[in-house]
Amino acid sequence: MAEQTTLFEYLLRLGDNALILGHRLSEWCGHSPALEEDLALSNVALDLIGQTQLWLNLAGEIEGKGRDADKLAYLRDAREFRNVLLVEQPNGDFAATMARQFYFDAWHYLLLRELSGSKDGRIAEIAAKGLKEVTYHLERSRDWVLRLGDGTEESHRRMQAAIDDLWMFTGELFESDEVDEAMVREGIGPDLAALHEPWLGLVRATLEEATLTVPQPGWAQRGGKRGIHSEHLGYILADLQFLQRAYPNATW
Amino acid sequence: MYAQMVKTGIDHIQSKEEMSPEERAFQDRVDADIKIEPKEWMPEAYRKTLIRQISQHAHSEIIGMQPEGNWITRAPTLERKAILLAKVQDEAGHGLYLYCAAETLGVSRDELLEQLNSGKAKYSSIFNYPTLTWADIGAIGWLVDGAAIMNQVPLQRCSYGPYSRAMIRICKEESFHQRQGYDIMMKLAKGTPEQKAMAQDALNRWWWPSLMMFGPSDADSVHSAQSMRWKIKINSNDELRQKFVDQTVPQAEYLGLTVPDADLKWNAERGHYDFGAVNWDEFYQVIAGNGPCNRQRLRTRVKAYEEGRWVREAADAYAAKKAARAQARAA
């Protein structure tokens, strides 16, 4: 039974990352720099919402208390959310959105690649499907880091500021706790620390090509995976959960 | 409609005798239902009218993203959120096809956006009303997209090739949009008393503005007559409005909702519903910029455009650098 709880916790992390980042990206719809970006950002958001449904439905199944993806997404409070701090950071300008996306996509890609070989067939299946989508997400966000980093003086300045600002939220991606360790032991999930080198390699190569400076290692903000979030998450949930909270037990 | 009261710049309909040989040959092609393509000769007034009409339609798609986008972050389930996001995304896509269709007539997307941002270009009056509750998302899909389809289905047969082809693509997606709107209304109408009240309230607020979408009666409009002769307008405003009322009233009845019109009555003799008078003063006020959201909509659009400028400039600069590097390597 303890194992099921651990697996549930692990799946919440995967689902909540996709849910919160998808939500953030959906905020851009209609406000982006060009119509093409409204289309592209919405595509990424839609992929992430789809992944959310798969992860959270599986989480609900494992939990066995009759909660599905919607119940988990719409009826938990902030302290029960398990996403990393990076994905809940505000959209900021387009550079901040793309820096956040690139950091996350690079990690997400590596994680899903490992998870698609998971011993748990259900997880492997969702990861393999997600990996196809995230391969494209990474290509796109990497491309924007290049274009903005090596574009104009202004775009370079903005991209460097975004890269520096968000750096402190990347450390949490590679830190393991007892949940991650249990997943490694059971062959379900990868050792997160082992993803750090390939991630850093990808980030370094991209930032250098974009004429940007790689931030120095420093203090990492952490807590999202244990439910200790930034102030931003509460507002995301206030929007996301409004109707379900205002009209309990209604179907939509 | 998505394009309302489009002016043609003419003051009377030319007879065939008044036409130049080129104009006559052009009109003969239109009469024979042969599509006009971008490189062919066309009267200047036809070209200009089409630019006005297509760009007004494109602008409506883009501004229309705002009232619906207003509920993307608050959609009540993951599925509803995905559907709404995909729908608003489709509207961006429609805007793109239509700007492309307009570009075949010799005007750039940037010029058209400039006209929108400066307030010079018009877009449909309907998008100047606010979306106050989730039911408004249902009502927009059901009524607004329903009204748009009325006009756009016949436009699939319009005389200008690129516009006709854009309409064919758009209509496929619009009918899906309308279904999702009706589906939202159905869920609400069959839901809790609060949900049903929310649905009725949305119908009350969106009904009349939806009828206004077709524009005032154009039975005596020389512009409409000319546009119909050019086959870039297929039906009169009153015809389409009647068709919309006839189609929509039974749908409202099926939902158990009441159309907010005391004069609405089936007229067996005409075989149509009679309905009350539309408040055209309100329509003209909205068109003139005094609707509840005109300023907000335009400001939001301008803000996105201005704040995105450095991004577009960076993308251009990067593309130029990349091309220069490739050229240097090749040399």
Coordinates of C-alpha atoms in Angstrom, one line a residue:
Chain A
M1 CA 0.0 0.0 0.0
A2 CA 2.9 2.3 0.8
E3 CA 4.2 1.7 -2.7
Q4 CA 0.9 2.8 -4.2
T5 CA 1.1 6.0 -2.2
T6 CA 4.6 6.7 -3.5
L7 CA 3.6 6.0 -7.1
F8 CA 0.6 8.2 -6.7
E9 CA 2.8 11.0 -5.4
Y10 CA 5.2 10.5 -8.3
L11 CA 2.4 10.7 -10.9
L12 CA 1.0 13.8 -9.3
R13 CA 4.4 15.5 -9.9
L14 CA 4.4 14.5 -13.6
G15 CA 0.8 15.6 -14.0
D16 CA 1.0 18.8 -12.1
N17 CA 4.1 20.0 -14.1
A18 CA 2.2 19.5 -17.3
L19 CA -1.0 21.1 -15.9
I20 CA 0.5 24.2 -14.5
L21 CA 2.8 24.9 -17.4
G22 CA 0.0 24.2 -19.9
H23 CA -2.1 26.7 -17.9
R24 CA 0.6 29.3 -18.0
L25 CA 1.0 28.9 -21.8
S26 CA -2.7 29.1 -22.3
E27 CA -2.6 32.6 -20.8
W28 CA -0.8 33.8 -23.9
C29 CA -3.5 32.9 -26.3
G30 CA -4.5 36.1 -28.1
H31 CA -1.7 38.1 -26.6
S32 CA 1.4 36.8 -28.3
P33 CA 3.8 38.7 -30.6
A34 CA 2.3 37.3 -33.8
L35 CA -0.6 35.1 -34.9
E36 CA 1.9 32.3 -35.7
E37 CA 2.9 32.3 -32.0
D38 CA -0.7 32.2 -30.8
L39 CA -1.0 29.0 -32.8
A40 CA 2.3 27.5 -31.7
L41 CA 2.0 28.4 -28.0
S42 CA -1.6 27.0 -28.0
N43 CA -0.3 23.8 -29.6
V44 CA 2.2 23.3 -26.8
A45 CA -0.4 24.1 -24.2
L46 CA -2.8 21.6 -25.7
D47 CA -0.1 18.9 -25.7
L48 CA 0.5 19.6 -22.0
I49 CA -3.2 19.5 -21.1
G50 CA -3.4 16.2 -22.9
Q51 CA -0.5 14.8 -20.9
T52 CA -2.0 16.2 -17.7
Q53 CA -5.2 14.1 -18.4
L54 CA -3.1 11.0 -18.9
W55 CA -0.9 11.3 -15.8
L56 CA -3.6 12.5 -13.5
N57 CA -6.1 9.9 -14.6
L58 CA -3.5 7.2 -13.9
A59 CA -2.7 8.8 -10.6
G60 CA -6.4 8.7 -9.6
E61 CA -6.6 5.1 -10.7
I62 CA -3.6 4.2 -8.6
E63 CA -5.0 6.1 -5.6
G64 CA -8.2 4.2 -5.9
K65 CA -10.4 6.7 -4.2
G66 CA -12.5 7.6 -7.2
R67 CA -10.7 10.8 -8.1
D68 CA -10.1 11.3 -11.9
A69 CA -7.9 13.9 -13.6
D70 CA -10.5 16.7 -13.2
K71 CA -11.1 16.0 -9.5
L72 CA -7.3 16.1 -8.9
A73 CA -6.8 19.2 -11.0
Y74 CA -9.8 21.2 -9.8
L75 CA -10.3 20.2 -6.2
R76 CA -6.9 20.2 -4.5
D77 CA -5.5 23.2 -2.8
A78 CA -2.0 24.7 -3.4
R79 CA -0.3 22.7 -0.6
E80 CA -1.3 19.5 -2.3
F81 CA 0.2 20.4 -5.7
R82 CA 3.4 18.8 -6.6
N83 CA 4.8 20.7 -9.6
V84 CA 8.3 22.2 -9.6
L85 CA 8.5 25.9 -8.9
L86 CA 9.8 26.6 -12.4
V87 CA 6.6 26.0 -14.2
E88 CA 4.4 28.3 -12.0
Q89 CA 6.6 31.3 -12.6
P90 CA 4.7 34.1 -14.3
N91 CA 4.9 34.5 -18.1
G92 CA 6.7 37.8 -17.9
D93 CA 7.8 38.9 -21.4
F94 CA 8.2 36.6 -24.3
A95 CA 11.9 36.0 -23.4
A96 CA 10.9 34.9 -19.8
T97 CA 8.3 32.5 -21.2
M98 CA 10.7 31.0 -23.7
A99 CA 13.6 30.7 -21.1
R100 CA 11.2 28.9 -18.7
Q101 CA 10.1 26.7 -21.6
F102 CA 13.5 25.8 -22.7
Y103 CA 14.8 24.9 -19.3
F104 CA 11.7 22.8 -18.7
D105 CA 11.6 21.2 -22.2
A106 CA 15.3 20.2 -22.0
W107 CA 14.6 18.4 -18.7
H108 CA 11.2 17.1 -19.7
Y109 CA 12.7 15.6 -22.8
L110 CA 15.4 13.8 -20.9
L111 CA 13.0 12.6 -18.3
L112 CA 10.4 11.3 -20.7
R113 CA 13.1 9.5 -22.7
E114 CA 14.0 7.6 -19.5
L115 CA 10.4 7.1 -18.5
S116 CA 9.5 5.5 -21.9
G117 CA 11.7 2.6 -20.8
S118 CA 10.0 2.4 -17.4
K119 CA 9.2 -1.1 -16.0
D120 CA 5.7 0.1 -15.4
G121 CA 4.1 -0.3 -18.8
R122 CA 1.4 2.3 -18.2
I123 CA 4.0 4.9 -17.4
A124 CA 6.2 3.9 -20.4
E125 CA 3.3 4.3 -22.7
I126 CA 2.3 7.8 -21.6
A127 CA 6.0 8.9 -21.6
A128 CA 6.5 7.6 -25.1
K129 CA 3.5 9.5 -26.4
G130 CA 4.6 12.6 -24.6
L131 CA 8.2 12.3 -25.8
K132 CA 7.1 12.8 -29.4
E133 CA 5.4 16.0 -28.5
V134 CA 8.1 17.3 -26.2
T135 CA 10.8 16.6 -28.8
Y136 CA 9.0 19.3 -30.9
H137 CA 8.6 21.6 -27.9
L138 CA 12.3 21.5 -27.2
E139 CA 13.1 22.2 -30.8
R140 CA 10.9 25.2 -30.7
S141 CA 11.9 26.7 -27.4
R142 CA 15.6 26.1 -28.3
D143 CA 15.1 27.9 -31.5
W144 CA 13.6 30.9 -29.7
V145 CA 16.5 31.1 -27.3
L146 CA 18.8 31.3 -30.4
R147 CA 16.7 33.9 -32.1
L148 CA 16.2 36.1 -29.1
G149 CA 19.8 35.6 -27.8
D150 CA 21.4 36.3 -31.2
G151 CA 18.7 38.7 -32.5
T152 CA 18.8 42.4 -31.6
E153 CA 20.5 44.1 -28.7
E154 CA 17.2 44.4 -26.9
S155 CA 16.2 40.8 -27.4
H156 CA 19.7 39.7 -26.2
R157 CA 19.4 41.8 -23.1
R158 CA 15.9 40.5 -22.3
M159 CA 16.9 36.8 -23.0
Q160 CA 20.0 37.1 -20.8
A161 CA 17.9 38.6 -18.0
A162 CA 15.3 35.8 -18.3
I163 CA 18.0 33.1 -18.4
D164 CA 19.6 34.6 -15.2
D165 CA 16.3 35.1 -13.4
L166 CA 15.0 31.6 -13.8
W167 CA 18.3 29.8 -13.2
M168 CA 17.6 29.4 -9.5
F169 CA 14.5 27.3 -10.3
T170 CA 16.4 24.7 -12.3
G171 CA 18.2 23.1 -9.4
E172 CA 15.0 21.5 -8.1
L173 CA 14.6 19.5 -11.3
F174 CA 17.6 17.3 -10.4
E175 CA 17.1 16.8 -6.7
S176 CA 15.8 13.5 -5.5
D177 CA 13.8 12.7 -2.4
E178 CA 12.5 9.4 -1.0
V179 CA 9.8 9.3 -3.7
D180 CA 12.3 9.6 -6.6
E181 CA 14.6 7.1 -4.9
A182 CA 11.8 4.5 -4.5
M183 CA 11.0 4.9 -8.2
V184 CA 14.7 4.3 -9.1
R185 CA 14.8 1.2 -6.9
E186 CA 11.7 -0.2 -8.6
G187 CA 12.9 0.6 -12.1
I188 CA 10.0 2.9 -12.6
G189 CA 11.8 6.3 -12.9
P190 CA 15.3 7.5 -13.5
D191 CA 17.9 8.9 -11.2
L192 CA 17.2 12.6 -11.5
A193 CA 20.8 13.6 -10.7
A194 CA 21.9 11.6 -13.7
L195 CA 19.9 13.9 -16.0
H196 CA 21.8 17.0 -14.8
E197 CA 24.9 16.5 -17.0
P198 CA 23.1 15.9 -20.3
W199 CA 20.7 18.8 -19.4
L200 CA 23.6 21.1 -18.7
G201 CA 25.3 20.1 -21.9
L202 CA 22.3 21.0 -24.0
V203 CA 21.7 24.3 -22.1
R204 CA 25.4 25.3 -22.4
A205 CA 25.6 24.5 -26.1
T206 CA 22.4 26.4 -26.8
L207 CA 23.2 29.5 -24.7
E208 CA 26.7 29.7 -26.2
E209 CA 25.4 29.5 -29.7
A210 CA 22.8 32.2 -28.8
T211 CA 25.8 34.4 -27.6
L212 CA 24.3 34.2 -24.1
T213 CA 26.3 33.7 -20.8
V214 CA 25.6 30.5 -18.9
P215 CA 24.7 31.5 -15.3
Q216 CA 27.0 30.4 -12.4
P217 CA 25.9 27.6 -10.2
G218 CA 24.2 29.1 -7.2
W219 CA 21.5 28.6 -4.6
A220 CA 18.5 26.6 -5.8
Q221 CA 15.0 27.4 -4.8
R222 CA 13.1 24.2 -3.9
G223 CA 9.9 23.0 -2.4
G224 CA 7.3 22.6 -5.2
K225 CA 7.6 18.8 -5.2
R226 CA 6.7 18.8 -1.5
G227 CA 3.9 21.3 -1.9
I228 CA 5.7 24.4 -0.8
H229 CA 5.1 26.8 -3.6
S230 CA 5.6 30.4 -4.6
E231 CA 2.8 32.9 -4.1
H232 CA 1.9 32.6 -7.8
L233 CA 0.3 29.2 -7.6
G234 CA -2.6 30.3 -5.5
Y235 CA -3.6 32.8 -8.2
I236 CA -3.3 30.1 -10.9
L237 CA -5.6 27.9 -8.9
A238 CA -8.1 30.7 -8.2
D239 CA -8.6 31.0 -11.9
L240 CA -8.3 27.3 -12.8
Q241 CA -10.7 26.1 -10.1
F242 CA -13.2 29.0 -9.9
L243 CA -16.2 27.3 -11.5
Q244 CA -15.7 23.9 -9.7
R245 CA -15.4 25.7 -6.4
A246 CA -18.2 28.2 -6.9
Y247 CA -20.7 25.5 -8.1
P248 CA -19.8 22.3 -6.2
N249 CA -21.1 19.0 -7.7
A250 CA -22.2 20.6 -11.0
T251 CA -21.2 18.8 -14.2
W252 CA -20.0 20.9 -17.1
Chain B
M1 CA -22.0 39.6 -40.1
Y2 CA -18.3 39.2 -39.5
A3 CA -18.2 41.8 -42.2
Q4 CA -21.0 44.4 -41.7
M5 CA -22.1 47.2 -44.0
V6 CA -19.1 46.9 -46.4
K7 CA -19.0 49.9 -48.7
T8 CA -18.2 49.5 -52.4
G9 CA -17.3 53.1 -53.2
I10 CA -20.0 53.2 -56.0
D11 CA -23.1 55.3 -56.2
H12 CA -25.2 53.3 -58.7
I13 CA -25.2 49.9 -60.4
Q14 CA -23.8 50.1 -63.8
S15 CA -25.7 48.8 -66.7
K16 CA -23.9 46.5 -69.1
E17 CA -23.9 49.3 -71.7
E18 CA -22.1 51.6 -69.3
M19 CA -19.3 49.1 -68.7
S20 CA -16.0 49.1 -70.5
P21 CA -15.2 45.9 -72.5
E22 CA -13.0 44.7 -69.7
E23 CA -15.7 45.3 -67.1
R24 CA -18.2 43.5 -69.2
A25 CA -16.0 40.5 -69.7
F26 CA -15.4 40.4 -66.0
Q27 CA -19.1 40.5 -65.1
D28 CA -19.8 37.8 -67.7
R29 CA -17.3 35.5 -66.0
V30 CA -18.9 36.2 -62.6
D31 CA -22.3 35.6 -64.0
A32 CA -21.1 32.3 -65.4
D33 CA -19.8 31.3 -61.9
I34 CA -16.2 31.3 -63.1
K35 CA -13.8 32.0 -60.2
I36 CA -11.8 35.2 -60.3
E37 CA -8.1 34.5 -59.5
P38 CA -5.5 37.0 -58.1
K39 CA -3.6 37.6 -61.3
E40 CA -6.7 38.3 -63.5
W41 CA -8.0 41.7 -64.3
M42 CA -10.7 43.0 -62.0
P43 CA -12.4 46.3 -61.5
E44 CA -10.7 48.5 -58.9
A45 CA -13.9 48.8 -56.9
Y46 CA -14.2 45.0 -56.7
R47 CA -10.6 44.7 -55.4
K48 CA -11.1 47.4 -52.8
T49 CA -14.4 46.1 -51.6
L50 CA -13.0 42.6 -51.3
I51 CA -10.1 43.9 -49.3
R52 CA -12.5 45.8 -46.9
Q53 CA -14.7 42.7 -46.6
I54 CA -12.0 40.1 -46.1
S55 CA -9.9 42.2 -43.8
Q56 CA -13.0 43.1 -41.7
H57 CA -13.6 39.4 -41.4
A58 CA -10.0 38.7 -40.5
H59 CA -10.0 41.4 -37.9
S60 CA -13.2 40.0 -36.4
E61 CA -11.5 36.6 -36.0
I62 CA -8.6 38.2 -34.2
I63 CA -10.6 40.5 -31.9
G64 CA -13.0 37.6 -31.4
M65 CA -10.2 35.7 -29.7
Q66 CA -10.5 38.1 -26.7
P67 CA -14.0 37.5 -25.4
E68 CA -13.6 33.7 -25.6
G69 CA -9.9 33.8 -24.5
N70 CA -11.2 35.5 -21.4
W71 CA -12.4 32.0 -20.1
I72 CA -9.6 29.8 -21.2
T73 CA -7.9 29.9 -17.8
R74 CA -11.2 29.4 -16.0
A75 CA -12.8 26.6 -18.2
P76 CA -14.4 24.2 -15.8
T77 CA -12.8 20.9 -16.8
L78 CA -9.6 19.9 -18.6
E79 CA -11.6 18.8 -21.6
R80 CA -13.5 22.0 -21.8
K81 CA -10.2 23.9 -21.4
A82 CA -8.6 22.0 -24.3
I83 CA -11.6 22.4 -26.5
L84 CA -11.9 26.2 -25.9
L85 CA -8.2 26.7 -26.4
A86 CA -8.3 24.7 -29.6
K87 CA -11.3 26.8 -30.7
V88 CA -9.6 30.2 -30.0
Q89 CA -6.5 28.8 -31.8
D90 CA -8.7 28.0 -34.8
E91 CA -9.7 31.6 -34.8
A92 CA -6.1 32.7 -35.0
G93 CA -5.8 30.3 -37.9
H94 CA -8.9 31.8 -39.7
G95 CA -7.4 35.2 -39.2
L96 CA -4.2 33.9 -40.9
Y97 CA -6.0 32.4 -43.9
L98 CA -8.0 35.5 -44.4
Y99 CA -5.1 37.9 -44.2
C100 CA -3.4 35.6 -46.7
A101 CA -6.4 35.8 -49.0
A102 CA -6.4 39.6 -48.6
E103 CA -2.7 39.7 -49.5
T104 CA -3.5 38.2 -52.9
L105 CA -5.2 41.5 -53.6
G106 CA -2.1 43.5 -53.0
V107 CA -2.2 44.6 -49.4
S108 CA 0.1 43.3 -46.6
R109 CA -0.9 41.8 -43.3
D110 CA 1.1 44.6 -41.5
E111 CA -0.9 47.3 -43.4
L112 CA -4.1 45.7 -42.4
L113 CA -3.1 45.3 -38.8
E114 CA -2.0 48.9 -38.8
Q115 CA -5.6 49.8 -39.9
L116 CA -7.0 47.7 -37.1
N117 CA -4.8 49.1 -34.4
S118 CA -5.4 52.7 -35.4
G119 CA -9.1 52.1 -35.1
K120 CA -9.6 52.8 -38.8
A121 CA -10.7 49.3 -39.8
K122 CA -13.9 47.8 -38.4
Y123 CA -14.6 44.4 -37.0
S124 CA -17.9 42.7 -36.1
S125 CA -20.0 44.6 -33.5
I126 CA -20.6 41.4 -31.6
F127 CA -17.1 41.2 -30.1
N128 CA -17.6 44.4 -28.2
Y129 CA -19.8 42.7 -25.7
P130 CA -18.3 41.1 -22.6
T131 CA -18.2 37.4 -21.6
L132 CA -19.4 37.5 -18.0
T133 CA -20.0 33.8 -17.2
W134 CA -19.1 30.4 -18.6
A135 CA -22.5 30.2 -20.3
D136 CA -21.4 33.1 -22.5
I137 CA -18.9 30.7 -24.0
G138 CA -21.7 28.4 -24.9
A139 CA -23.9 31.2 -26.2
I140 CA -21.1 32.6 -28.4
G141 CA -20.5 29.1 -30.0
W142 CA -24.2 28.5 -30.4
L143 CA -25.4 31.9 -31.5
V144 CA -22.4 33.9 -32.8
D145 CA -20.8 31.1 -34.6
G146 CA -24.3 30.0 -35.8
A147 CA -24.9 33.4 -37.2
A148 CA -21.5 33.5 -38.8
I149 CA -22.1 30.1 -40.5
M150 CA -25.3 31.5 -42.0
N151 CA -23.3 34.0 -43.9
Q152 CA -20.2 32.0 -44.6
V153 CA -21.7 28.9 -46.0
P154 CA -23.0 30.7 -49.1
L155 CA -19.7 32.6 -49.3
Q156 CA -18.0 29.3 -50.1
R157 CA -19.4 29.9 -53.6
C158 CA -18.3 33.6 -53.8
S159 CA -16.6 34.8 -57.0
Y160 CA -13.1 35.4 -55.7
G161 CA -11.1 32.1 -55.7
P162 CA -8.8 32.6 -52.6
Y163 CA -11.7 34.0 -50.5
S164 CA -14.0 31.1 -51.5
R165 CA -11.3 28.5 -50.7
A166 CA -10.6 30.2 -47.3
M167 CA -14.3 30.0 -46.5
I168 CA -14.5 26.3 -47.3
R169 CA -11.8 25.6 -44.7
I170 CA -13.3 28.0 -42.2
C171 CA -16.8 26.6 -42.5
K172 CA -15.6 23.1 -41.6
E173 CA -14.2 24.4 -38.3
E174 CA -17.1 26.8 -37.6
S175 CA -19.6 24.0 -37.6
F176 CA -17.5 22.2 -35.0
H177 CA -17.4 25.4 -33.0
Q178 CA -21.1 25.8 -33.1
R179 CA -21.7 22.2 -32.0
Q180 CA -19.3 22.7 -29.0
G181 CA -21.2 25.9 -28.0
Y182 CA -24.6 24.1 -28.2
D183 CA -23.1 21.2 -26.2
I184 CA -22.0 23.7 -23.4
M185 CA -25.6 25.1 -23.4
M186 CA -27.1 21.7 -23.3
K187 CA -25.0 20.7 -20.2
L188 CA -26.0 23.9 -18.5
A189 CA -29.7 23.7 -19.4
K190 CA -29.9 20.2 -18.1
G191 CA -27.7 21.0 -15.1
T192 CA -28.4 22.5 -11.7
P193 CA -30.9 25.4 -11.3
E194 CA -28.0 27.8 -11.1
Q195 CA -26.5 26.5 -14.3
K196 CA -29.9 26.7 -16.1
A197 CA -30.2 30.3 -14.9
M198 CA -26.7 31.0 -16.2
A199 CA -27.7 29.6 -19.6
Q200 CA -30.9 31.7 -19.7
D201 CA -29.0 34.9 -18.7
A202 CA -26.5 34.3 -21.5
L203 CA -29.2 33.8 -24.1
N204 CA -30.9 37.0 -22.8
R205 CA -27.7 39.0 -23.3
W206 CA -26.5 37.5 -26.6
W207 CA -29.7 37.1 -28.5
W208 CA -30.2 40.7 -29.8
P209 CA -26.5 41.4 -30.5
S210 CA -26.5 38.2 -32.5
L211 CA -29.4 39.4 -34.6
M212 CA -27.5 42.7 -35.1
M213 CA -24.6 40.8 -36.5
F214 CA -26.4 40.5 -39.9
G215 CA -26.4 44.3 -40.1
P216 CA -29.4 46.6 -40.7
S217 CA -31.8 45.9 -43.6
D218 CA -30.0 46.4 -46.8
A219 CA -32.9 46.0 -49.2
D220 CA -32.3 49.5 -50.5
S221 CA -28.5 49.5 -50.3
V222 CA -26.7 50.2 -53.5
H223 CA -23.5 48.7 -51.9
S224 CA -25.2 45.4 -51.1
A225 CA -26.8 45.3 -54.6
Q226 CA -23.3 45.8 -56.2
S227 CA -21.7 43.2 -53.9
M228 CA -24.4 40.7 -54.8
R229 CA -23.9 41.4 -58.5
W230 CA -20.2 40.7 -58.0
K231 CA -21.1 37.6 -56.0
I232 CA -19.1 38.5 -53.0
K233 CA -22.4 38.8 -51.1
I234 CA -24.9 36.1 -51.7
N235 CA -28.0 36.8 -49.5
S236 CA -29.5 40.0 -48.1
N237 CA -29.1 40.8 -44.4
D238 CA -32.8 40.3 -43.7
E239 CA -32.9 36.9 -45.5
L240 CA -30.0 35.7 -43.4
R241 CA -31.4 37.1 -40.1
Q242 CA -34.8 35.4 -40.8
K243 CA -33.0 32.1 -41.6
F244 CA -31.0 32.4 -38.3
V245 CA -34.2 33.0 -36.2
D246 CA -36.0 30.2 -37.9
Q247 CA -33.2 27.8 -37.2
T248 CA -32.4 29.0 -33.7
V249 CA -35.8 29.3 -32.0
P250 CA -36.5 25.5 -32.1
Q251 CA -33.0 24.9 -30.7
A252 CA -33.7 27.2 -27.8
E253 CA -37.0 25.4 -27.2
Y254 CA -35.2 22.1 -27.2
L255 CA -32.9 23.5 -24.5
G256 CA -35.9 24.7 -22.5
L257 CA -34.7 28.3 -22.7
T258 CA -36.8 31.3 -23.6
V259 CA -35.8 33.6 -26.4
P260 CA -36.1 37.2 -25.0
D261 CA -38.5 38.5 -27.5
A262 CA -42.2 39.1 -26.6
D263 CA -43.1 39.5 -30.2
L264 CA -41.6 36.2 -31.3
K265 CA -44.3 34.1 -32.9
W266 CA -44.6 31.4 -35.6
N267 CA -46.3 32.8 -38.7
A268 CA -47.9 29.8 -40.5
E269 CA -48.8 32.0 -43.5
R270 CA -45.2 33.1 -44.1
G271 CA -43.7 29.8 -42.9
H272 CA -41.3 31.8 -40.8
Y273 CA -41.1 33.3 -37.3
D274 CA -42.1 36.9 -36.8
F275 CA -39.8 38.7 -34.4
G276 CA -39.5 42.0 -32.6
A277 CA -37.7 45.1 -33.7
V278 CA -33.9 45.2 -33.3
N279 CA -32.5 48.2 -31.4
W280 CA -30.5 49.7 -34.3
D281 CA -29.5 52.7 -32.2
E282 CA -27.5 50.4 -30.0
F283 CA -25.9 48.8 -33.0
Y284 CA -24.8 52.1 -34.5
Q285 CA -23.4 53.1 -31.1
V286 CA -21.4 49.9 -30.9
I287 CA -20.2 50.4 -34.5
A288 CA -19.2 54.0 -33.6
G289 CA -17.0 52.7 -30.8
N290 CA -19.3 53.1 -27.8
G291 CA -20.0 49.4 -27.1
P292 CA -19.2 48.0 -23.6
C293 CA -15.8 46.7 -24.7
N294 CA -14.7 48.6 -27.8
R295 CA -11.9 50.4 -26.1
Q296 CA -10.7 47.5 -24.0
R297 CA -10.6 45.2 -27.1
L298 CA -8.6 47.6 -29.2
R299 CA -6.2 48.4 -26.3
T300 CA -5.5 44.8 -25.7
R301 CA -4.8 44.2 -29.3
V302 CA -2.5 47.2 -29.6
K303 CA -0.7 46.2 -26.4
A304 CA 0.0 42.7 -27.7
Y305 CA 1.2 44.1 -31.0
E306 CA 3.4 46.7 -29.5
E307 CA 4.8 44.4 -26.8
G308 CA 5.6 41.9 -29.5
R309 CA 7.5 44.3 -31.7
W310 CA 10.9 43.5 -30.2
V311 CA 10.3 39.8 -30.7
R312 CA 9.4 40.2 -34.3
E313 CA 12.4 42.4 -34.9
A314 CA 14.6 39.9 -33.2
A315 CA 13.3 37.1 -35.4
D316 CA 14.0 39.2 -38.5
A317 CA 17.5 40.2 -37.3
Y318 CA 18.3 36.6 -36.5
A319 CA 17.1 35.3 -39.9
A320 CA 19.1 38.0 -41.6
K321 CA 22.3 37.1 -39.7
K322 CA 21.7 33.4 -40.4
A323 CA 21.3 34.1 -44.1
A324 CA 24.5 36.3 -44.1
R325 CA 26.5 33.5 -42.4
A326 CA 25.3 30.9 -44.8
Q327 CA 26.2 33.2 -47.7
A328 CA 29.7 33.8 -46.2
R329 CA 30.2 30.1 -45.8
A330 CA 29.2 29.5 -49.4
A331 CA 31.6 32.2 -50.7

